[in-house]
PDB file of C-alpha atoms in Angstrom:
ATOM      1  CA  UNK A   1    -113.348-110.431 -43.577  1.00 45.00           C
ATOM      2  CA  UNK A   2    -116.422-112.446 -42.606  1.00 72.00           C
ATOM      3  CA  UNK A   3    -118.952-113.673 -45.148  1.00 90.00           C
ATOM      4  CA  UNK A   4    -122.000-112.251 -43.400  1.00 96.00           C
ATOM      5  CA  UNK A   5    -124.547-110.234 -45.379  1.00 97.00           C
ATOM      6  CA  UNK A   6    -125.802-106.867 -44.124  1.00 97.00           C
ATOM      7  CA  UNK A   7    -129.196-105.572 -45.257  1.00 98.00           C
ATOM      8  CA  UNK A   8    -130.980-102.394 -44.200  1.00 98.00           C
ATOM      9  CA  UNK A   9    -134.708-102.948 -43.729  1.00 98.00           C
ATOM     10  CA  UNK A  10    -137.750-100.934 -42.681  1.00 98.00           C
ATOM     11  CA  UNK A  11    -141.008-101.954 -41.029  1.00 98.00           C
ATOM     12  CA  UNK A  12    -143.993-100.225 -39.456  1.00 95.00           C
ATOM     13  CA  UNK A  13    -144.026 -99.419 -35.754  1.00 95.00           C
ATOM     14  CA  UNK A  14    -146.557 -97.187 -33.940  1.00 89.00           C
ATOM     15  CA  UNK A  15    -147.430 -95.057 -36.949  1.00 92.00           C
ATOM     16  CA  UNK A  16    -143.868 -94.533 -38.164  1.00 96.00           C
ATOM     17  CA  UNK A  17    -141.154 -96.627 -39.701  1.00 98.00           C
ATOM     18  CA  UNK A  18    -138.417 -98.435 -37.831  1.00 98.00           C
ATOM     19  CA  UNK A  19    -135.148 -98.723 -39.723  1.00 98.00           C
ATOM     20  CA  UNK A  20    -132.902-101.654 -38.872  1.00 98.00           C
ATOM     21  CA  UNK A  21    -129.856-103.544 -40.058  1.00 98.00           C
ATOM     22  CA  UNK A  22    -130.330-107.250 -40.670  1.00 98.00           C
ATOM     23  CA  UNK A  23    -127.175-109.335 -40.308  1.00 98.00           C
ATOM     24  CA  UNK A  24    -127.343-112.673 -42.138  1.00 98.00           C
ATOM     25  CA  UNK A  25    -124.908-115.512 -41.397  1.00 98.00           C
ATOM     26  CA  UNK A  26    -122.257-116.892 -43.761  1.00 97.00           C
ATOM     27  CA  UNK A  27    -123.714-119.200 -46.366  1.00 96.00           C
ATOM     28  CA  UNK A  28    -127.184-117.806 -45.737  1.00 97.00           C
ATOM     29  CA  UNK A  29    -129.916-119.783 -47.520  1.00 97.00           C
ATOM     30  CA  UNK A  30    -133.376-118.218 -47.507  1.00 96.00           C
ATOM     31  CA  UNK A  31    -134.917-121.692 -47.909  1.00 97.00           C
ATOM     32  CA  UNK A  32    -133.623-122.707 -44.475  1.00 98.00           C
ATOM     33  CA  UNK A  33    -134.790-121.533 -41.049  1.00 98.00           C
ATOM     34  CA  UNK A  34    -132.431-119.897 -38.566  1.00 98.00           C
ATOM     35  CA  UNK A  35    -132.550-118.884 -34.922  1.00 98.00           C
ATOM     36  CA  UNK A  36    -132.721-115.103 -34.641  1.00 99.00           C
ATOM     37  CA  UNK A  37    -131.703-112.404 -32.170  1.00 99.00           C
ATOM     38  CA  UNK A  38    -132.876-108.824 -31.596  1.00 99.00           C
ATOM     39  CA  UNK A  39    -129.969-106.526 -30.700  1.00 99.00           C
ATOM     40  CA  UNK A  40    -130.731-103.232 -28.916  1.00 99.00           C
ATOM     41  CA  UNK A  41    -128.407-100.249 -28.801  1.00 98.00           C
ATOM     42  CA  UNK A  42    -127.497 -98.111 -25.776  1.00 98.00           C
ATOM     43  CA  UNK A  43    -129.113 -94.826 -24.772  1.00 97.00           C
ATOM     44  CA  UNK A  44    -127.918 -92.055 -27.080  1.00 96.00           C
ATOM     45  CA  UNK A  45    -126.509 -94.586 -29.522  1.00 98.00           C
ATOM     46  CA  UNK A  46    -127.564 -96.060 -32.869  1.00 98.00           C
ATOM     47  CA  UNK A  47    -127.683 -99.341 -34.746  1.00 98.00           C
ATOM     48  CA  UNK A  48    -124.258 -98.848 -36.332  1.00 98.00           C
ATOM     49  CA  UNK A  49    -122.472 -98.775 -32.975  1.00 98.00           C
ATOM     50  CA  UNK A  50    -121.690-101.536 -30.473  1.00 98.00           C
ATOM     51  CA  UNK A  51    -125.033-103.376 -30.650  1.00 98.00           C
ATOM     52  CA  UNK A  52    -124.570-103.654 -34.420  1.00 98.00           C
ATOM     53  CA  UNK A  53    -120.963-103.583 -35.570  1.00 98.00           C
ATOM     54  CA  UNK A  54    -119.721-105.630 -32.603  1.00 98.00           C
ATOM     55  CA  UNK A  55    -122.393-107.909 -31.121  1.00 98.00           C
ATOM     56  CA  UNK A  56    -124.815-108.338 -34.041  1.00 98.00           C
ATOM     57  CA  UNK A  57    -121.909-108.920 -36.408  1.00 98.00           C
ATOM     58  CA  UNK A  58    -120.301-111.469 -34.079  1.00 98.00           C
ATOM     59  CA  UNK A  59    -123.554-113.352 -33.553  1.00 98.00           C
ATOM     60  CA  UNK A  60    -124.252-113.443 -37.292  1.00 98.00           C
ATOM     61  CA  UNK A  61    -120.802-114.904 -37.841  1.00 98.00           C
ATOM     62  CA  UNK A  62    -121.799-117.618 -35.365  1.00 98.00           C
ATOM     63  CA  UNK A  63    -124.856-118.570 -37.435  1.00 98.00           C
ATOM     64  CA  UNK A  64    -127.704-116.380 -36.183  1.00 98.00           C
ATOM     65  CA  UNK A  65    -129.940-113.953 -38.060  1.00 98.00           C
ATOM     66  CA  UNK A  66    -129.603-110.703 -36.088  1.00 99.00           C
ATOM     67  CA  UNK A  67    -131.787-107.597 -36.304  1.00 99.00           C
ATOM     68  CA  UNK A  68    -130.432-104.379 -34.780  1.00 98.00           C
ATOM     69  CA  UNK A  69    -132.869-101.467 -34.947  1.00 98.00           C
ATOM     70  CA  UNK A  70    -132.642 -97.734 -34.426  1.00 98.00           C
ATOM     71  CA  UNK A  71    -134.932 -96.762 -31.560  1.00 98.00           C
ATOM     72  CA  UNK A  72    -138.110 -94.853 -32.347  1.00 98.00           C
ATOM     73  CA  UNK A  73    -137.465 -91.081 -32.517  1.00 98.00           C
ATOM     74  CA  UNK A  74    -133.738 -91.794 -32.908  1.00 98.00           C
ATOM     75  CA  UNK A  75    -131.235 -92.600 -35.646  1.00 97.00           C
ATOM     76  CA  UNK A  76    -132.781 -93.409 -39.019  1.00 98.00           C
ATOM     77  CA  UNK A  77    -136.117 -94.481 -37.516  1.00 98.00           C
ATOM     78  CA  UNK A  78    -139.201 -92.282 -37.642  1.00 98.00           C
ATOM     79  CA  UNK A  79    -141.128 -90.432 -34.953  1.00 97.00           C
ATOM     80  CA  UNK A  80    -141.398 -86.791 -33.898  1.00 96.00           C
ATOM     81  CA  UNK A  81    -140.130 -84.980 -31.929  1.00 96.00           C
ATOM     82  CA  UNK A  82    -136.628 -86.361 -32.157  1.00 97.00           C
ATOM     83  CA  UNK A  83    -134.437 -87.759 -29.370  1.00 97.00           C
ATOM     84  CA  UNK A  84    -137.174 -89.081 -27.087  1.00 97.00           C
ATOM     85  CA  UNK A  85    -135.872 -91.709 -24.646  1.00 97.00           C
ATOM     86  CA  UNK A  86    -138.964 -93.351 -23.184  1.00 97.00           C
ATOM     87  CA  UNK A  87    -138.454 -96.845 -21.697  1.00 98.00           C
ATOM     88  CA  UNK A  88    -141.958 -98.017 -22.625  1.00 97.00           C
ATOM     89  CA  UNK A  89    -141.392 -97.063 -26.262  1.00 97.00           C
ATOM     90  CA  UNK A  90    -137.911 -98.608 -26.278  1.00 98.00           C
ATOM     91  CA  UNK A  91    -139.306-101.898 -24.976  1.00 98.00           C
ATOM     92  CA  UNK A  92    -142.132-101.700 -27.514  1.00 98.00           C
ATOM     93  CA  UNK A  93    -139.473-101.327 -30.224  1.00 98.00           C
ATOM     94  CA  UNK A  94    -138.114-104.733 -29.216  1.00 98.00           C
ATOM     95  CA  UNK A  95    -141.571-106.281 -29.477  1.00 98.00           C
ATOM     96  CA  UNK A  96    -142.013-104.864 -32.982  1.00 98.00           C
ATOM     97  CA  UNK A  97    -138.577-106.236 -33.876  1.00 98.00           C
ATOM     98  CA  UNK A  98    -139.783-109.690 -32.799  1.00 98.00           C
ATOM     99  CA  UNK A  99    -142.923-109.197 -34.916  1.00 98.00           C
ATOM    100  CA  UNK A 100    -140.749-108.436 -37.930  1.00 98.00           C
ATOM    101  CA  UNK A 101    -138.466-111.422 -37.372  1.00 98.00           C
ATOM    102  CA  UNK A 102    -141.474-113.723 -36.983  1.00 98.00           C
ATOM    103  CA  UNK A 103    -142.746-112.536 -40.363  1.00 98.00           C
ATOM    104  CA  UNK A 104    -139.591-113.720 -42.144  1.00 98.00           C
ATOM    105  CA  UNK A 105    -139.866-117.207 -43.681  1.00 98.00           C
ATOM    106  CA  UNK A 106    -136.211-117.984 -42.957  1.00 98.00           C
ATOM    107  CA  UNK A 107    -136.533-117.268 -39.204  1.00 98.00           C
ATOM    108  CA  UNK A 108    -137.706-119.968 -36.812  1.00 98.00           C
ATOM    109  CA  UNK A 109    -140.438-118.049 -34.957  1.00 98.00           C
ATOM    110  CA  UNK A 110    -139.959-120.225 -31.854  1.00 98.00           C
ATOM    111  CA  UNK A 111    -136.206-119.608 -31.617  1.00 98.00           C
ATOM    112  CA  UNK A 112    -135.827-115.854 -31.078  1.00 99.00           C
ATOM    113  CA  UNK A 113    -133.620-114.317 -28.407  1.00 99.00           C
ATOM    114  CA  UNK A 114    -132.460-110.819 -27.538  1.00 99.00           C
ATOM    115  CA  UNK A 115    -129.277-109.011 -26.575  1.00 99.00           C
ATOM    116  CA  UNK A 116    -128.731-105.382 -25.597  1.00 98.00           C
ATOM    117  CA  UNK A 117    -125.884-103.123 -24.550  1.00 98.00           C
ATOM    118  CA  UNK A 118    -125.971-100.604 -21.658  1.00 98.00           C
ATOM    119  CA  UNK A 119    -129.503 -99.172 -21.483  1.00 98.00           C
ATOM    120  CA  UNK A 120    -130.364-101.586 -24.277  1.00 98.00           C
ATOM    121  CA  UNK A 121    -129.391-104.476 -22.014  1.00 98.00           C
ATOM    122  CA  UNK A 122    -131.943-103.484 -19.379  1.00 98.00           C
ATOM    123  CA  UNK A 123    -134.585-102.774 -22.043  1.00 98.00           C
ATOM    124  CA  UNK A 124    -133.937-106.293 -23.343  1.00 98.00           C
ATOM    125  CA  UNK A 125    -134.487-107.789 -19.893  1.00 98.00           C
ATOM    126  CA  UNK A 126    -137.699-105.819 -19.386  1.00 98.00           C
ATOM    127  CA  UNK A 127    -138.960-106.928 -22.790  1.00 98.00           C
ATOM    128  CA  UNK A 128    -138.302-110.530 -21.834  1.00 98.00           C
ATOM    129  CA  UNK A 129    -140.209-110.148 -18.572  1.00 98.00           C
ATOM    130  CA  UNK A 130    -143.422-109.402 -20.469  1.00 95.00           C
ATOM    131  CA  UNK A 131    -142.848-110.940 -23.922  1.00 98.00           C
ATOM    132  CA  UNK A 132    -142.173-114.644 -23.717  1.00 98.00           C
ATOM    133  CA  UNK A 133    -141.716-114.965 -27.456  1.00 98.00           C
ATOM    134  CA  UNK A 134    -138.142-114.119 -26.437  1.00 99.00           C
ATOM    135  CA  UNK A 135    -136.641-117.456 -25.479  1.00 98.00           C
ATOM    136  CA  UNK A 136    -133.220-116.314 -24.184  1.00 99.00           C
ATOM    137  CA  UNK A 137    -131.830-112.982 -22.995  1.00 99.00           C
ATOM    138  CA  UNK A 138    -128.353-111.454 -22.798  1.00 99.00           C
ATOM    139  CA  UNK A 139    -127.502-108.145 -21.158  1.00 99.00           C
ATOM    140  CA  UNK A 140    -124.100-106.663 -21.972  1.00 99.00           C
ATOM    141  CA  UNK A 141    -123.134-104.194 -19.222  1.00 98.00           C
ATOM    142  CA  UNK A 142    -126.849-103.424 -18.832  1.00 98.00           C
ATOM    143  CA  UNK A 143    -128.010-100.276 -17.030  1.00 98.00           C
ATOM    144  CA  UNK A 144    -131.451 -99.797 -15.456  1.00 98.00           C
ATOM    145  CA  UNK A 145    -132.320 -96.420 -16.961  1.00 98.00           C
ATOM    146  CA  UNK A 146    -135.054 -95.689 -14.428  1.00 97.00           C
ATOM    147  CA  UNK A 147    -132.573 -95.985 -11.573  1.00 97.00           C
ATOM    148  CA  UNK A 148    -129.947 -93.996 -13.479  1.00 97.00           C
ATOM    149  CA  UNK A 149    -132.223 -91.055 -14.210  1.00 96.00           C
ATOM    150  CA  UNK A 150    -133.414 -90.941 -10.582  1.00 96.00           C
ATOM    151  CA  UNK A 151    -129.822 -91.028  -9.345  1.00 96.00           C
ATOM    152  CA  UNK A 152    -127.004 -89.846 -11.618  1.00 93.00           C
ATOM    153  CA  UNK A 153    -129.054 -87.849 -14.106  1.00 92.00           C
ATOM    154  CA  UNK A 154    -130.936 -86.191 -11.243  1.00 93.00           C
ATOM    155  CA  UNK A 155    -127.786 -85.722  -9.146  1.00 93.00           C
ATOM    156  CA  UNK A 156    -129.634 -87.826  -6.557  1.00 95.00           C
ATOM    157  CA  UNK A 157    -132.423 -85.245  -6.370  1.00 96.00           C
ATOM    158  CA  UNK A 158    -135.183 -87.010  -8.327  1.00 96.00           C
ATOM    159  CA  UNK A 159    -138.010 -84.804  -7.080  1.00 96.00           C
ATOM    160  CA  UNK A 160    -136.149 -81.700  -8.229  1.00 96.00           C
ATOM    161  CA  UNK A 161    -135.639 -83.259 -11.664  1.00 96.00           C
ATOM    162  CA  UNK A 162    -139.318 -84.252 -11.887  1.00 96.00           C
ATOM    163  CA  UNK A 163    -140.297 -80.688 -11.037  1.00 97.00           C
ATOM    164  CA  UNK A 164    -137.836 -79.367 -13.619  1.00 96.00           C
ATOM    165  CA  UNK A 165    -139.280 -81.611 -16.310  1.00 96.00           C
ATOM    166  CA  UNK A 166    -142.765 -80.377 -15.406  1.00 96.00           C
ATOM    167  CA  UNK A 167    -141.629 -76.790 -15.876  1.00 97.00           C
ATOM    168  CA  UNK A 168    -140.014 -77.602 -19.228  1.00 97.00           C
ATOM    169  CA  UNK A 169    -143.177 -79.289 -20.510  1.00 96.00           C
ATOM    170  CA  UNK A 170    -145.311 -76.368 -19.327  1.00 97.00           C
ATOM    171  CA  UNK A 171    -143.073 -73.844 -21.081  1.00 97.00           C
ATOM    172  CA  UNK A 172    -143.067 -75.872 -24.293  1.00 96.00           C
ATOM    173  CA  UNK A 173    -146.839 -76.261 -24.210  1.00 96.00           C
ATOM    174  CA  UNK A 174    -146.982 -72.473 -24.108  1.00 97.00           C
ATOM    175  CA  UNK A 175    -144.679 -72.029 -27.088  1.00 96.00           C
ATOM    176  CA  UNK A 176    -141.121 -72.302 -25.790  1.00 96.00           C
ATOM    177  CA  UNK A 177    -138.526 -74.045 -27.956  1.00 95.00           C
ATOM    178  CA  UNK A 178    -137.771 -77.678 -27.218  1.00 95.00           C
ATOM    179  CA  UNK A 179    -134.143 -77.980 -26.149  1.00 92.00           C
ATOM    180  CA  UNK A 180    -132.179 -81.143 -26.830  1.00 95.00           C
ATOM    181  CA  UNK A 181    -129.425 -81.896 -24.324  1.00 93.00           C
ATOM    182  CA  UNK A 182    -126.117 -83.536 -25.184  1.00 95.00           C
ATOM    183  CA  UNK A 183    -125.576 -86.205 -22.537  1.00 95.00           C
ATOM    184  CA  UNK A 184    -121.776 -86.029 -22.711  1.00 97.00           C
ATOM    185  CA  UNK A 185    -118.961 -83.450 -22.730  1.00 96.00           C
ATOM    186  CA  UNK A 186    -117.573 -82.574 -26.144  1.00 96.00           C
ATOM    187  CA  UNK A 187    -114.203 -84.207 -25.427  1.00 97.00           C
ATOM    188  CA  UNK A 188    -112.294 -86.072 -22.744  1.00 97.00           C
ATOM    189  CA  UNK A 189    -110.130 -82.989 -22.284  1.00 97.00           C
ATOM    190  CA  UNK A 190    -113.219 -80.831 -21.729  1.00 97.00           C
ATOM    191  CA  UNK A 191    -114.575 -83.363 -19.236  1.00 96.00           C
ATOM    192  CA  UNK A 192    -111.354 -83.381 -17.239  1.00 97.00           C
ATOM    193  CA  UNK A 193    -111.159 -79.581 -17.345  1.00 97.00           C
ATOM    194  CA  UNK A 194    -114.656 -79.526 -15.832  1.00 96.00           C
ATOM    195  CA  UNK A 195    -113.452 -81.720 -12.982  1.00 97.00           C
ATOM    196  CA  UNK A 196    -115.151 -84.917 -14.153  1.00 97.00           C
ATOM    197  CA  UNK A 197    -113.359 -88.016 -12.911  1.00 97.00           C
ATOM    198  CA  UNK A 198    -115.958 -90.769 -13.278  1.00 97.00           C
ATOM    199  CA  UNK A 199    -114.664 -93.602 -15.446  1.00 98.00           C
ATOM    200  CA  UNK A 200    -117.992 -94.105 -17.236  1.00 98.00           C
ATOM    201  CA  UNK A 201    -118.374 -90.475 -18.308  1.00 97.00           C
ATOM    202  CA  UNK A 202    -114.756 -90.209 -19.445  1.00 98.00           C
ATOM    203  CA  UNK A 203    -114.820 -93.493 -21.349  1.00 98.00           C
ATOM    204  CA  UNK A 204    -118.254 -92.783 -22.850  1.00 98.00           C
ATOM    205  CA  UNK A 205    -116.872 -89.506 -24.174  1.00 98.00           C
ATOM    206  CA  UNK A 206    -113.851 -91.302 -25.595  1.00 98.00           C
ATOM    207  CA  UNK A 207    -116.146 -93.784 -27.354  1.00 98.00           C
ATOM    208  CA  UNK A 208    -118.876 -91.487 -28.664  1.00 98.00           C
ATOM    209  CA  UNK A 209    -116.929 -88.299 -29.357  1.00 97.00           C
ATOM    210  CA  UNK A 210    -113.924 -89.741 -31.217  1.00 97.00           C
ATOM    211  CA  UNK A 211    -113.294 -91.890 -34.273  1.00 97.00           C
ATOM    212  CA  UNK A 212    -113.249 -94.912 -31.963  1.00 97.00           C
ATOM    213  CA  UNK A 213    -117.043 -95.192 -31.951  1.00 97.00           C
ATOM    214  CA  UNK A 214    -118.473 -92.025 -33.472  1.00 96.00           C
ATOM    215  CA  UNK A 215    -121.276 -92.456 -36.005  1.00 97.00           C
ATOM    216  CA  UNK A 216    -123.507 -89.823 -37.662  1.00 95.00           C
ATOM    217  CA  UNK A 217    -126.623 -91.065 -35.847  1.00 96.00           C
ATOM    218  CA  UNK A 218    -124.925 -91.759 -32.510  1.00 95.00           C
ATOM    219  CA  UNK A 219    -126.070 -88.398 -31.265  1.00 91.00           C
ATOM    220  CA  UNK A 220    -125.730 -88.840 -27.461  1.00 96.00           C
ATOM    221  CA  UNK A 221    -128.682 -86.444 -27.367  1.00 96.00           C
ATOM    222  CA  UNK A 222    -131.936 -86.440 -25.434  1.00 97.00           C
ATOM    223  CA  UNK A 223    -135.053 -84.303 -25.248  1.00 97.00           C
ATOM    224  CA  UNK A 224    -135.059 -84.049 -21.462  1.00 95.00           C
ATOM    225  CA  UNK A 225    -138.531 -82.506 -21.270  1.00 96.00           C
ATOM    226  CA  UNK A 226    -139.889 -85.865 -22.484  1.00 96.00           C
ATOM    227  CA  UNK A 227    -137.994 -87.882 -19.872  1.00 95.00           C
ATOM    228  CA  UNK A 228    -140.642 -87.840 -17.165  1.00 94.00           C
ATOM    229  CA  UNK A 229    -141.881 -91.332 -18.031  1.00 93.00           C
ATOM    230  CA  UNK A 230    -138.485 -92.786 -17.142  1.00 95.00           C
ATOM    231  CA  UNK A 231    -138.577 -91.321 -13.639  1.00 94.00           C
ATOM    232  CA  UNK A 232    -141.010 -93.972 -12.371  1.00 94.00           C
ATOM    233  CA  UNK A 233    -139.688 -96.902 -14.402  1.00 97.00           C
ATOM    234  CA  UNK A 234    -137.882-100.015 -13.162  1.00 97.00           C
ATOM    235  CA  UNK A 235    -136.330-102.305 -15.773  1.00 98.00           C
ATOM    236  CA  UNK A 236    -136.470-105.246 -13.381  1.00 98.00           C
ATOM    237  CA  UNK A 237    -140.074-104.945 -12.169  1.00 98.00           C
ATOM    238  CA  UNK A 238    -141.658-108.375 -11.559  1.00 98.00           C
ATOM    239  CA  UNK A 239    -138.460-110.209 -12.546  1.00 98.00           C
ATOM    240  CA  UNK A 240    -138.886-112.464  -9.506  1.00 98.00           C
ATOM    241  CA  UNK A 241    -142.090-113.871 -11.005  1.00 98.00           C
ATOM    242  CA  UNK A 242    -142.087-113.334 -14.772  1.00 98.00           C
ATOM    243  CA  UNK A 243    -138.429-113.498 -15.840  1.00 98.00           C
ATOM    244  CA  UNK A 244    -138.118-117.232 -16.393  1.00 98.00           C
ATOM    245  CA  UNK A 245    -136.180-117.460 -19.661  1.00 98.00           C
ATOM    246  CA  UNK A 246    -132.494-118.406 -19.754  1.00 98.00           C
ATOM    247  CA  UNK A 247    -130.531-115.275 -18.846  1.00 99.00           C
ATOM    248  CA  UNK A 248    -126.901-114.213 -19.204  1.00 99.00           C
ATOM    249  CA  UNK A 249    -125.582-110.989 -17.681  1.00 99.00           C
ATOM    250  CA  UNK A 250    -122.140-109.694 -18.688  1.00 99.00           C
ATOM    251  CA  UNK A 251    -120.454-106.937 -16.664  1.00 98.00           C
ATOM    252  CA  UNK A 252    -116.986-105.489 -16.170  1.00 98.00           C
ATOM    253  CA  UNK A 253    -115.526-105.400 -12.677  1.00 97.00           C
ATOM    254  CA  UNK A 254    -114.559-101.708 -12.808  1.00 97.00           C
ATOM    255  CA  UNK A 255    -117.639 -99.945 -11.368  1.00 96.00           C
ATOM    256  CA  UNK A 256    -118.585 -96.557 -12.793  1.00 97.00           C
ATOM    257  CA  UNK A 257    -121.236 -93.936 -12.274  1.00 96.00           C
ATOM    258  CA  UNK A 258    -123.718 -95.482 -14.717  1.00 97.00           C
ATOM    259  CA  UNK A 259    -124.116 -98.476 -12.407  1.00 98.00           C
ATOM    260  CA  UNK A 260    -123.907-101.518 -14.688  1.00 98.00           C
ATOM    261  CA  UNK A 261    -121.949-103.493 -12.091  1.00 98.00           C
ATOM    262  CA  UNK A 262    -124.611-103.145  -9.403  1.00 98.00           C
ATOM    263  CA  UNK A 263    -127.491-103.530 -11.868  1.00 98.00           C
ATOM    264  CA  UNK A 264    -125.958-106.709 -13.243  1.00 98.00           C
ATOM    265  CA  UNK A 265    -125.737-108.336  -9.844  1.00 98.00           C
ATOM    266  CA  UNK A 266    -129.227-107.111  -8.943  1.00 98.00           C
ATOM    267  CA  UNK A 267    -130.993-108.670 -11.916  1.00 98.00           C
ATOM    268  CA  UNK A 268    -128.967-111.851 -11.632  1.00 98.00           C
ATOM    269  CA  UNK A 269    -130.218-112.121  -8.051  1.00 98.00           C
ATOM    270  CA  UNK A 270    -133.830-111.139  -8.756  1.00 98.00           C
ATOM    271  CA  UNK A 271    -134.520-113.161 -11.906  1.00 98.00           C
ATOM    272  CA  UNK A 272    -136.746-116.198 -11.497  1.00 98.00           C
ATOM    273  CA  UNK A 273    -134.787-117.948 -14.257  1.00 98.00           C
ATOM    274  CA  UNK A 274    -133.414-121.324 -13.233  1.00 98.00           C
ATOM    275  CA  UNK A 275    -130.880-121.117 -16.079  1.00 98.00           C
ATOM    276  CA  UNK A 276    -129.029-117.881 -15.337  1.00 98.00           C
ATOM    277  CA  UNK A 277    -125.401-116.852 -15.573  1.00 98.00           C
ATOM    278  CA  UNK A 278    -123.311-113.824 -14.680  1.00 98.00           C
ATOM    279  CA  UNK A 279    -120.042-113.226 -16.503  1.00 98.00           C
ATOM    280  CA  UNK A 280    -117.641-110.785 -14.859  1.00 98.00           C
ATOM    281  CA  UNK A 281    -114.940-109.469 -17.186  1.00 98.00           C
ATOM    282  CA  UNK A 282    -112.129-108.980 -14.679  1.00 97.00           C
ATOM    283  CA  UNK A 283    -109.998-105.904 -15.241  1.00 98.00           C
ATOM    284  CA  UNK A 284    -112.390-104.365 -17.767  1.00 98.00           C
ATOM    285  CA  UNK A 285    -114.865-101.490 -17.658  1.00 98.00           C
ATOM    286  CA  UNK A 286    -118.334-100.725 -18.991  1.00 98.00           C
ATOM    287  CA  UNK A 287    -117.040 -99.145 -22.213  1.00 98.00           C
ATOM    288  CA  UNK A 288    -114.317-101.728 -22.720  1.00 98.00           C
ATOM    289  CA  UNK A 289    -117.193-104.156 -23.338  1.00 98.00           C
ATOM    290  CA  UNK A 290    -118.449-101.927 -26.153  1.00 98.00           C
ATOM    291  CA  UNK A 291    -115.631-102.604 -28.583  1.00 98.00           C
ATOM    292  CA  UNK A 292    -112.297-103.603 -27.077  1.00 98.00           C
ATOM    293  CA  UNK A 293    -111.172-106.924 -28.602  1.00 98.00           C
ATOM    294  CA  UNK A 294    -110.151-108.802 -25.451  1.00 98.00           C
ATOM    295  CA  UNK A 295    -113.229-108.195 -23.249  1.00 98.00           C
ATOM    296  CA  UNK A 296    -115.571-108.533 -26.241  1.00 98.00           C
ATOM    297  CA  UNK A 297    -113.944-111.877 -27.081  1.00 98.00           C
ATOM    298  CA  UNK A 298    -114.362-112.927 -23.448  1.00 98.00           C
ATOM    299  CA  UNK A 299    -118.061-111.999 -23.586  1.00 98.00           C
ATOM    300  CA  UNK A 300    -118.701-113.660 -26.935  1.00 98.00           C
ATOM    301  CA  UNK A 301    -116.996-116.857 -25.809  1.00 98.00           C
ATOM    302  CA  UNK A 302    -119.822-117.162 -23.268  1.00 98.00           C
ATOM    303  CA  UNK A 303    -122.687-115.545 -25.199  1.00 98.00           C
ATOM    304  CA  UNK A 304    -122.480-117.638 -28.387  1.00 98.00           C
ATOM    305  CA  UNK A 305    -122.639-121.044 -26.634  1.00 98.00           C
ATOM    306  CA  UNK A 306    -125.395-119.704 -24.378  1.00 99.00           C
ATOM    307  CA  UNK A 307    -127.582-118.720 -27.338  1.00 99.00           C
ATOM    308  CA  UNK A 308    -126.794-121.946 -29.191  1.00 98.00           C
ATOM    309  CA  UNK A 309    -127.924-123.957 -26.191  1.00 98.00           C
ATOM    310  CA  UNK A 310    -131.003-121.822 -25.484  1.00 98.00           C
ATOM    311  CA  UNK A 311    -132.431-121.183 -28.961  1.00 98.00           C
TER     312      UNK A 311
END
């Protein structure tokens, strides 16, 4: 067992409280100052899953203070209605996490980086584009949620989805019940019975719907009527000009329907960063990088030295 310390903390966001886990390194001394990292969870996930129990834990063991927060409207954090997935709010969550870290006397306010997994990886990159308090960025199998909702979520009919969201919001404004959608099948067997063959959907279901990764707040749920803001969003907007921090992108080489492989290569190409790296985990998939020991070890062997050199 490692000697890291785990604390649950709360701090004010946009009128509600964010709840986060703070991972402190072995031998932590509050009289010293440490480099710190914000860790952001995937869409439909929570702080106890891969962004926390895998990447935050590993980075704390390497000597960093790491804050992994539940997104607003999700997990243990506040905000109503529940299960909103709005990219602007998710990126704002990262900024508030930086605010909190900069308020801590044992954090070096000039040595803060960020890491995120899946949708959290792209949110991390977007946060870095516009918030240069973040000095180094890592995306683990990052997915550009704006592209994903226009393509896979919309079945490549984005206008039809936009019109559907408009109808849902109209009905709810007139008194209809808000309906929360589960983003995944209930089991791998159910997915296969429905004819689903995509590796990302099947492996996501195996992670989120079984003891492998299941957590009480990892709801894989979304209030789709509030998803209109994501339709016009691009995680990588202005990266060619404003994304200048050191950047590391980690992807598996087994492409799936969520598109991390293509998104990883796209942001690596577009980023203005002169210090940028892409790590391809050969033979591994998107969800292997969530928790499987060998690909995670491969990623961390690159990520830890990167952060140590950049922060």
